[in-house]
PDB file of C-alpha atoms in Angstrom:
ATOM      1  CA  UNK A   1     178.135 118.521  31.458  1.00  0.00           C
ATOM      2  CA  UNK A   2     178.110 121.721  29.883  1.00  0.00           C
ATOM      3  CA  UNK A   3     180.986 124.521  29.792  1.00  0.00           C
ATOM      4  CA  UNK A   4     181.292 127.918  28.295  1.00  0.00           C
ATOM      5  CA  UNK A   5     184.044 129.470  27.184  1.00  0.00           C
ATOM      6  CA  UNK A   6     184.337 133.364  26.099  1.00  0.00           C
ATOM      7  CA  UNK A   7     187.481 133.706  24.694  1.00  0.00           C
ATOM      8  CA  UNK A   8     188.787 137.286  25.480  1.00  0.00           C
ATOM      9  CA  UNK A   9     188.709 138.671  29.051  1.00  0.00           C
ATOM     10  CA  UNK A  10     188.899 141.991  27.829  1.00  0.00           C
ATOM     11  CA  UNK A  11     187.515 143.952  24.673  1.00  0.00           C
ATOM     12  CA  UNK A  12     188.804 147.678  24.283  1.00  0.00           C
ATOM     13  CA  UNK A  13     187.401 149.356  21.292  1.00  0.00           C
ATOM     14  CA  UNK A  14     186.828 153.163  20.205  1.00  0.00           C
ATOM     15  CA  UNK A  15     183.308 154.661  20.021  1.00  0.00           C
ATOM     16  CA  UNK A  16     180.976 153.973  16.885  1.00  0.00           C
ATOM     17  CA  UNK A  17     183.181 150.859  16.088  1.00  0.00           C
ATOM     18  CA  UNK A  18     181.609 147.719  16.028  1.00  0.00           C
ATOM     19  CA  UNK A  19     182.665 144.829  17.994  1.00  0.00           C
ATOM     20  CA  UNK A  20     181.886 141.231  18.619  1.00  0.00           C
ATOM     21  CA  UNK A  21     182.143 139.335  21.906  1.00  0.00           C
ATOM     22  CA  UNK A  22     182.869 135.284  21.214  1.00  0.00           C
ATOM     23  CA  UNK A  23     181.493 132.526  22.950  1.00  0.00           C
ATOM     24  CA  UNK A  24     181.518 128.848  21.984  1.00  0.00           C
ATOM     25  CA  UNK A  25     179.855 126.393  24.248  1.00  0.00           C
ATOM     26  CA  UNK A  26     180.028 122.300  24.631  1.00  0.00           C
ATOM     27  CA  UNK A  27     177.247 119.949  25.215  1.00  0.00           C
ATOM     28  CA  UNK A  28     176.215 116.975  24.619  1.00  0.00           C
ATOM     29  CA  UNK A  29     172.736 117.329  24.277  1.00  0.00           C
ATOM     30  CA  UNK A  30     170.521 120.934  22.890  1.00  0.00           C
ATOM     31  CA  UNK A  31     170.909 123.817  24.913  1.00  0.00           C
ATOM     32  CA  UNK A  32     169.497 127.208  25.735  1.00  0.00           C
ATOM     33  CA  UNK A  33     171.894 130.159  25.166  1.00  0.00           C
ATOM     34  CA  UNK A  34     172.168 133.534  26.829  1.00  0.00           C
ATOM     35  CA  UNK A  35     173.898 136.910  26.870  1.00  0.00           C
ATOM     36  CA  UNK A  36     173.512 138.804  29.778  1.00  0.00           C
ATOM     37  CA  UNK A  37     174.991 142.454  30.811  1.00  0.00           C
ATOM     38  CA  UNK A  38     176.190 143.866  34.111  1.00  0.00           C
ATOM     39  CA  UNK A  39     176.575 147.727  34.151  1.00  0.00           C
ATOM     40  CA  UNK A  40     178.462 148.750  37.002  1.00  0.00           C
ATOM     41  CA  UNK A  41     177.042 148.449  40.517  1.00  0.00           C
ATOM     42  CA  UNK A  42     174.234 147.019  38.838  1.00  0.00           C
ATOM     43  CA  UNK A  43     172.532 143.481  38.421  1.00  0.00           C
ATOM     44  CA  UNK A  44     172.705 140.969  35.641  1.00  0.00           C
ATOM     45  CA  UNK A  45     170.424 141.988  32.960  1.00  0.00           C
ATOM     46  CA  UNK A  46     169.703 139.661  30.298  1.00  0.00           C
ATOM     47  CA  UNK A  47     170.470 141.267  26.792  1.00  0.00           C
ATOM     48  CA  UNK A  48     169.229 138.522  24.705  1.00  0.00           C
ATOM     49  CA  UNK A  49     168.056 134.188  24.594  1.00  0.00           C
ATOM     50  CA  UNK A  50     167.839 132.169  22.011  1.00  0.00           C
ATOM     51  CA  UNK A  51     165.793 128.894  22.376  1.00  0.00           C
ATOM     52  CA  UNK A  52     164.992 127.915  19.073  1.00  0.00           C
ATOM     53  CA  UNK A  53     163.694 128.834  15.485  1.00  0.00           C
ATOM     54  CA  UNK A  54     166.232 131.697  13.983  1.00  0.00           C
ATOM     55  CA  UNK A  55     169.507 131.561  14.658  1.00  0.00           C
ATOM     56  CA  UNK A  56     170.158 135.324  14.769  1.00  0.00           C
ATOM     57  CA  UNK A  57     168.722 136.742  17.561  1.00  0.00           C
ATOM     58  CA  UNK A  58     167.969 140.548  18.569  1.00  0.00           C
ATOM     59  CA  UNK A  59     168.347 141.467  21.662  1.00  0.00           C
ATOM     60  CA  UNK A  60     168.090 144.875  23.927  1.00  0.00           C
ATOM     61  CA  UNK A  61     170.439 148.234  23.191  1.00  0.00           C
ATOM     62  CA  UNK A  62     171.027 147.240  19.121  1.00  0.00           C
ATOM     63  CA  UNK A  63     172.444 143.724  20.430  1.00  0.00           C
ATOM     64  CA  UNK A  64     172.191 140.345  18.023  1.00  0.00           C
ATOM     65  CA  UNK A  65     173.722 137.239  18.338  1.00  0.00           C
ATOM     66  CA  UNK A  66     173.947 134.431  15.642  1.00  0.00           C
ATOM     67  CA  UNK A  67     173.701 130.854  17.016  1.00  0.00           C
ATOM     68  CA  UNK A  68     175.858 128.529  15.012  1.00  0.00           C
ATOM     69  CA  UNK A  69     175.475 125.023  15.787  1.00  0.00           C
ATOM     70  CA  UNK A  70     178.067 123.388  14.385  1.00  0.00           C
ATOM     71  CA  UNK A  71     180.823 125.443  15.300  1.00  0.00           C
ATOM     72  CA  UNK A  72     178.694 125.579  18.741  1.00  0.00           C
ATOM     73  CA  UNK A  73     179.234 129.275  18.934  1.00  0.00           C
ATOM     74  CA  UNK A  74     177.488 132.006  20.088  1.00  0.00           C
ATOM     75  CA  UNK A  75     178.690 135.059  19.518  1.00  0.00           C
ATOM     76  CA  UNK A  76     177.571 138.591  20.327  1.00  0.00           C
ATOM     77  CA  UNK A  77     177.612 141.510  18.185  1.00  0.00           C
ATOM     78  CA  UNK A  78     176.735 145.536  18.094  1.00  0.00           C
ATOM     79  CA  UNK A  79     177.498 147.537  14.552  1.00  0.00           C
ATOM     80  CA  UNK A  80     178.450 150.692  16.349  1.00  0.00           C
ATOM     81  CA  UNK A  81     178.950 150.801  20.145  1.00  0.00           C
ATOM     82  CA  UNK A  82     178.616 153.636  22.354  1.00  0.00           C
ATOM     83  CA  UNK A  83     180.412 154.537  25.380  1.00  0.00           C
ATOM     84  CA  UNK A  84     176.937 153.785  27.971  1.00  0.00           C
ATOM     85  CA  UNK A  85     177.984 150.140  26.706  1.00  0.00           C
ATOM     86  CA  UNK A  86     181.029 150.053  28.779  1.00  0.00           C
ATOM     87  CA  UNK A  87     179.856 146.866  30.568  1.00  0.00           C
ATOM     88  CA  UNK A  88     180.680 143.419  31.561  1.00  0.00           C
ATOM     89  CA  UNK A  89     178.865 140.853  29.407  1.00  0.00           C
ATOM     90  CA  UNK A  90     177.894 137.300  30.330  1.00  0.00           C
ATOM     91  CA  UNK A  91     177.384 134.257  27.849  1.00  0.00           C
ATOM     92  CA  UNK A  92     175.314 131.438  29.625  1.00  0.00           C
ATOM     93  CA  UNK A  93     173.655 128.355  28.579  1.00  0.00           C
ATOM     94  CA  UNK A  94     171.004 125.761  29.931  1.00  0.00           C
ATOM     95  CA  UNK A  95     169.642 122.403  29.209  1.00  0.00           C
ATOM     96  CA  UNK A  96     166.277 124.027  29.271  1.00  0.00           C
ATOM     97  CA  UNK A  97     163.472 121.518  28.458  1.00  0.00           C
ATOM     98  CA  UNK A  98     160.663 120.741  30.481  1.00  0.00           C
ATOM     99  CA  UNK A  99     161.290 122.334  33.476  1.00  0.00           C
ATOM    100  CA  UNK A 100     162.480 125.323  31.750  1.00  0.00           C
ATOM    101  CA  UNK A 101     166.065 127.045  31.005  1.00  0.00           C
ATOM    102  CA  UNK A 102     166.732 127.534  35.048  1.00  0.00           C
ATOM    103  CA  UNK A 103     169.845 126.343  35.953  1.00  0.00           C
ATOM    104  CA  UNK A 104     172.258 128.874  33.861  1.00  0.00           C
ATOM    105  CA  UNK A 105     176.249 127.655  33.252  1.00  0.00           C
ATOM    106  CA  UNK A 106     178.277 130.965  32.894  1.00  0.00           C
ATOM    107  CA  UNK A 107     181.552 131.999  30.955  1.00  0.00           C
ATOM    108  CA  UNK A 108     184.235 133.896  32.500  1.00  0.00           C
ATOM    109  CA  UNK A 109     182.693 137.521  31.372  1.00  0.00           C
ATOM    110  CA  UNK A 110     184.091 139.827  28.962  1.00  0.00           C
ATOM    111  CA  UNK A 111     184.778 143.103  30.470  1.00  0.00           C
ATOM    112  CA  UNK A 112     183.965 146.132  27.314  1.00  0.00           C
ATOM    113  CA  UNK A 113     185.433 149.190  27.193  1.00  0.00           C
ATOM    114  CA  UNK A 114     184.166 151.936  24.969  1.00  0.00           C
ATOM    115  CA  UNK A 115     187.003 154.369  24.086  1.00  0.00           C
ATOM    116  CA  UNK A 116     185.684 157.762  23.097  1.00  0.00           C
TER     117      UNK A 116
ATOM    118  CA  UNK B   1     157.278 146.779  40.492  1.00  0.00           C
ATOM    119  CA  UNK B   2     160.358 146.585  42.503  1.00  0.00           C
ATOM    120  CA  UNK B   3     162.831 143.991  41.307  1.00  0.00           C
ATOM    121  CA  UNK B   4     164.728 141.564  43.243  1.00  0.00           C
ATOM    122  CA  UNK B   5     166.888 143.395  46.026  1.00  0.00           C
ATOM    123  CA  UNK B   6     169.844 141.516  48.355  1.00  0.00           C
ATOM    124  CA  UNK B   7     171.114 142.653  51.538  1.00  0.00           C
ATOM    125  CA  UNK B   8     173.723 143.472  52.636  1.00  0.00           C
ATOM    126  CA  UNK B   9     175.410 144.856  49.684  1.00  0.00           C
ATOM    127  CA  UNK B  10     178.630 144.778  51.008  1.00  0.00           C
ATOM    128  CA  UNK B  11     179.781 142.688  54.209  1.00  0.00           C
ATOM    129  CA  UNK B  12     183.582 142.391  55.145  1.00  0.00           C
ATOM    130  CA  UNK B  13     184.380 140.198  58.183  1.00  0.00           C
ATOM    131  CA  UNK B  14     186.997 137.646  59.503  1.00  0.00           C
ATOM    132  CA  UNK B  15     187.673 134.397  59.350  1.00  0.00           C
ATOM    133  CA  UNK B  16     185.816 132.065  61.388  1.00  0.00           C
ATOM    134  CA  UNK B  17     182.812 134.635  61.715  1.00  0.00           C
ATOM    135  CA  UNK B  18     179.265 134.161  60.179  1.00  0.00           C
ATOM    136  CA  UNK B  19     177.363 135.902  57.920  1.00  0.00           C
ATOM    137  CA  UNK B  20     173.957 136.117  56.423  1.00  0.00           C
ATOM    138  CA  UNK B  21     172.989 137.098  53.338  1.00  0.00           C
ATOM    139  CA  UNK B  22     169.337 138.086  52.523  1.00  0.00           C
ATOM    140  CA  UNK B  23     167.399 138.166  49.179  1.00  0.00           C
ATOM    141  CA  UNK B  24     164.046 139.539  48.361  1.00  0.00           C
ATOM    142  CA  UNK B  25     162.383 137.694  45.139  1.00  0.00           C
ATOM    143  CA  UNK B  26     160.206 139.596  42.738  1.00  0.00           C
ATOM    144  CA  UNK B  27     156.792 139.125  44.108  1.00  0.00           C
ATOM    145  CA  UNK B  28     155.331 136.087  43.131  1.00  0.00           C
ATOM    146  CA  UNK B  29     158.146 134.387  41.735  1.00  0.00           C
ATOM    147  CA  UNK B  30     158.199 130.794  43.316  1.00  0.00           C
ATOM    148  CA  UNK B  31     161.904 130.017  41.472  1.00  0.00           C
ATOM    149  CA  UNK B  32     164.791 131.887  43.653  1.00  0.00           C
ATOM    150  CA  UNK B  33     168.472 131.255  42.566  1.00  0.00           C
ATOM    151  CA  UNK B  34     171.659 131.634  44.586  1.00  0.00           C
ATOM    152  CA  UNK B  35     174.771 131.707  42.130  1.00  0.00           C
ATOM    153  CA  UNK B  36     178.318 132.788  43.469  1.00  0.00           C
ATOM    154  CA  UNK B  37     180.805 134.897  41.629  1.00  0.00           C
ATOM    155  CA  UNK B  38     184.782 134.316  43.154  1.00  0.00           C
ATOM    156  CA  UNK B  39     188.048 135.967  42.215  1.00  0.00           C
ATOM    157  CA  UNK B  40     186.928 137.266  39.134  1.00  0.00           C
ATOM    158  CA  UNK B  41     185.900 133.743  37.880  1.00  0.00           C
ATOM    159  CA  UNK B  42     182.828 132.868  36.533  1.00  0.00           C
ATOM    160  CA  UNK B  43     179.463 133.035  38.008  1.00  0.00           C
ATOM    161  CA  UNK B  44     178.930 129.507  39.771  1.00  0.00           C
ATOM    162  CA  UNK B  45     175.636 127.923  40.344  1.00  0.00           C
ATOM    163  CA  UNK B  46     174.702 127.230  44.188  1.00  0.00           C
ATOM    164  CA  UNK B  47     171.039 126.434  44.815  1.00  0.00           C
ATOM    165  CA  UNK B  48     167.316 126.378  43.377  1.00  0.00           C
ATOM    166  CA  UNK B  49     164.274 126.776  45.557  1.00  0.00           C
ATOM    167  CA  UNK B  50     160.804 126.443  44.043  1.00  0.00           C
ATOM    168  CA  UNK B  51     158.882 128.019  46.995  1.00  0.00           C
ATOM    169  CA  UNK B  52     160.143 126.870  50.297  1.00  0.00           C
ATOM    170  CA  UNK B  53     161.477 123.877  48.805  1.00  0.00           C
ATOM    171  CA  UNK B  54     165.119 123.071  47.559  1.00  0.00           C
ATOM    172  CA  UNK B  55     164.915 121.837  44.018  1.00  0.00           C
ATOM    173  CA  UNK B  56     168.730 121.688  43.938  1.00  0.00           C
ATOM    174  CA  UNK B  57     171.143 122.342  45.538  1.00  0.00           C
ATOM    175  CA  UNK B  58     174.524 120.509  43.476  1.00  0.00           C
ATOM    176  CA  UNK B  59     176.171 123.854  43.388  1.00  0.00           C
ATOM    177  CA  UNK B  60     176.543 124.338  47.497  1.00  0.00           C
ATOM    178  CA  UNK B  61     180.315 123.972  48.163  1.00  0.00           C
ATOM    179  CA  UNK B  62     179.934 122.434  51.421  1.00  0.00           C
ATOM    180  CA  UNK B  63     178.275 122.081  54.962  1.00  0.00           C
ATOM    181  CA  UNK B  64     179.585 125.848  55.820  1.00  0.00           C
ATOM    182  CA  UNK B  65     176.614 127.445  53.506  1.00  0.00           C
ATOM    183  CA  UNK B  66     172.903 126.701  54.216  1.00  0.00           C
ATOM    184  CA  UNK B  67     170.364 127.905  52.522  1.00  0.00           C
ATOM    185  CA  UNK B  68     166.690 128.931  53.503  1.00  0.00           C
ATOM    186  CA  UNK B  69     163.576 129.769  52.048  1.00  0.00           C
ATOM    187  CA  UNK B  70     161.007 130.819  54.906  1.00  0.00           C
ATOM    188  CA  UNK B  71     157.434 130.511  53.889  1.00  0.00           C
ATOM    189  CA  UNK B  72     158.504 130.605  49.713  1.00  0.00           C
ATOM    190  CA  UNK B  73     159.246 134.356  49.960  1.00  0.00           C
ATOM    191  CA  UNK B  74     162.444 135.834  50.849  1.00  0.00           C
ATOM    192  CA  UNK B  75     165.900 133.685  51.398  1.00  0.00           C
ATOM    193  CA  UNK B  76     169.065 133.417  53.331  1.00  0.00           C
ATOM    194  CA  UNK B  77     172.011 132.474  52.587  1.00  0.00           C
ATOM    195  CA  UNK B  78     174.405 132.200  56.125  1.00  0.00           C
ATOM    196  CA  UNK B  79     177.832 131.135  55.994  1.00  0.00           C
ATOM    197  CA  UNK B  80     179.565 129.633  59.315  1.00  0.00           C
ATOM    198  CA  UNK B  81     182.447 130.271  59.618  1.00  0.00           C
ATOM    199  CA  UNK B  82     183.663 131.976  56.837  1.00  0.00           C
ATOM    200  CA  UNK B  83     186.496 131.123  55.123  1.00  0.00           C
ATOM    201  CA  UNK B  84     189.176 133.046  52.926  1.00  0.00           C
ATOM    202  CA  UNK B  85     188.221 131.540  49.939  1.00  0.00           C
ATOM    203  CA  UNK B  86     184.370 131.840  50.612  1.00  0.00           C
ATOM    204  CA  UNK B  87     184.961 135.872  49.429  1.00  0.00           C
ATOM    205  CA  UNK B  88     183.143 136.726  46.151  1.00  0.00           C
ATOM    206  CA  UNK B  89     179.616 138.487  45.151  1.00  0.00           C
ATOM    207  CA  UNK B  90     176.524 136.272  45.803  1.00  0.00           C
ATOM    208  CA  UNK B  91     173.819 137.115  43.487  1.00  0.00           C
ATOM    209  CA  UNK B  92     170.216 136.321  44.056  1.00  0.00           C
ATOM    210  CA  UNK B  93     167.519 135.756  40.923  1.00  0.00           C
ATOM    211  CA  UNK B  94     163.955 134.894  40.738  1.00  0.00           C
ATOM    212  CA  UNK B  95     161.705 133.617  37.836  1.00  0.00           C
ATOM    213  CA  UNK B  96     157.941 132.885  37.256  1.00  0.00           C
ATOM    214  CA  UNK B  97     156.148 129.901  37.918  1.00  0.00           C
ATOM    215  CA  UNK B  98     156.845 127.548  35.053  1.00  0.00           C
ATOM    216  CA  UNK B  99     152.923 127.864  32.771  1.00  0.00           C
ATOM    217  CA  UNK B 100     152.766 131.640  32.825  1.00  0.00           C
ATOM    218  CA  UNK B 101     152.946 134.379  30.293  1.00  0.00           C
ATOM    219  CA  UNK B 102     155.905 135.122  27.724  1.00  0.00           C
ATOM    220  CA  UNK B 103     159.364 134.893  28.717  1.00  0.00           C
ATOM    221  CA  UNK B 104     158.940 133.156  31.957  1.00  0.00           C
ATOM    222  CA  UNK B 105     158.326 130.290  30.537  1.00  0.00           C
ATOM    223  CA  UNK B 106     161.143 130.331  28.879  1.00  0.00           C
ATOM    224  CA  UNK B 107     163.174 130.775  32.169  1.00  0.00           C
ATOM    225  CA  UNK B 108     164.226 134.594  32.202  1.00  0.00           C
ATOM    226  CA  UNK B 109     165.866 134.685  35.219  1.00  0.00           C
ATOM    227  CA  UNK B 110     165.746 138.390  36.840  1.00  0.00           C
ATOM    228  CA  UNK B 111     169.078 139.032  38.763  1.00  0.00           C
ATOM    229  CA  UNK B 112     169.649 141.265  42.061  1.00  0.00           C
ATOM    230  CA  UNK B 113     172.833 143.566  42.377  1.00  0.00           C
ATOM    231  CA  UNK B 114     174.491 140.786  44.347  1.00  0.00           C
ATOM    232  CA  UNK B 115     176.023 141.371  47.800  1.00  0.00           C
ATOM    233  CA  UNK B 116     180.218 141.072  48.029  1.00  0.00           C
ATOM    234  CA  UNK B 117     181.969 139.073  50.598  1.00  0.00           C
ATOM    235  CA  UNK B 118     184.825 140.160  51.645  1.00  0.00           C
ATOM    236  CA  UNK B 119     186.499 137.537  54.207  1.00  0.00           C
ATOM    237  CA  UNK B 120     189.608 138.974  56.078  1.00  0.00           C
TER     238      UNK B 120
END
């Protein structure tokens, strides 16, 4: 079975400041990874996948996220945040395959909050 | 092209009562998703429909949910009775048939604003 784990609740920084989010993931078998975003009183929006190929991935909003497989990380990063980022972000994964990444397996959310 | 939309988006009741939840897929998506979000916790898988259809449902807690998927377009989602620990937001998402064009076949799912259950 897979898990996720994102290993801080809660990221404070100041505007401008960059930041990274962690998530590392286990599996036994290749996965499909995710970061999605939920502003408040809104949806799940997904920021950015990777699925294969490159391992750094560019997402929405100045986003990227480096896949590291042996460390089976997956962690998300902005070089300068801004306070409309304020958000609660989501790192997922799948088993993907044939019947495409569907079924997603969440981590516990990371609640960022852009100091001005 | 209006995106996936739940209702209600807030329900508080008691124990013992029943609610149903409603989602709206984007039209044209066959895949619809119910995931769960409790206490803070992480966001829980529930069900799968492909049309009208369950594809899976490993994630349904137990014999108080049920799940339906009238005609492959919108869904419910009742819950009788409610229990304490059933509180939490239910989100709703919808994908493309698997075959079409760009990211749906890689399984973007597209995610309503959820609806929260409160259970007093």
């Amino acid at each position: 079975a897979q898990s996720v784990t994102q290993l801080d609740s809660q990221v404070p920084v100041f505007e401008e400041a960059p930041v990274e989010l962690r998530c590392n993931y286990s599996s036994s078998v290749s996965v499909y990874l995710f970061w999605y975003v939920q502003y408040p009183n809104q949806g799940l929006q997904l920021l950015l996948k990777y699925l294969s190929g490159s391992t750094l991935v560019k997402g929405i909003n100045g986003f990227e996220a480096e896949f590291n497989k042996s460390q089976t990380s997956f962690h998300l990063r902005k070089p300068s945040v801004h306070i409309s980022d304020t958000a609660e972000y989501f790192c997922a994964v799948s088993l993907g395959g044939f019947q495409g990444a569907q079924k997603l397996v969440f981590g516990q959310g990371t609640r960022l909050t852009i100091n001005p | 092209e209006a995106g996936v939309t739940q209702f209600p988006s807030h329900s508080v009741i008691e124990k013992g009562q029943t609610v149903t939840l409603r989602c709206d897929p984007i039209s044209g998506h066959d895949n619809l998703y119910w995931y769960r979000r409790v206490m803070g916790k992480e966001i829980k898988f529930l069900l799968h429909f492909v049309k009208e259809s369950k594809q899976d449902e490993s994630g349904m807690p137990n014999n108080r949910f049920l799940a339906e998927r009238t005609g492959g377009t919108y869904s419910t989602l009742k819950v009788q009775p409610a229990e304490l620990e059933d509180s939490g937001v239910y989100f709703c998402a919808s994908s493309q048939p698997l075959g079409g064009q760009g990211l749906s076949e890689t399984g973007e799912l597209f995610f309503g604003e959820g609806s929260r259950l409160t259970v007093l």
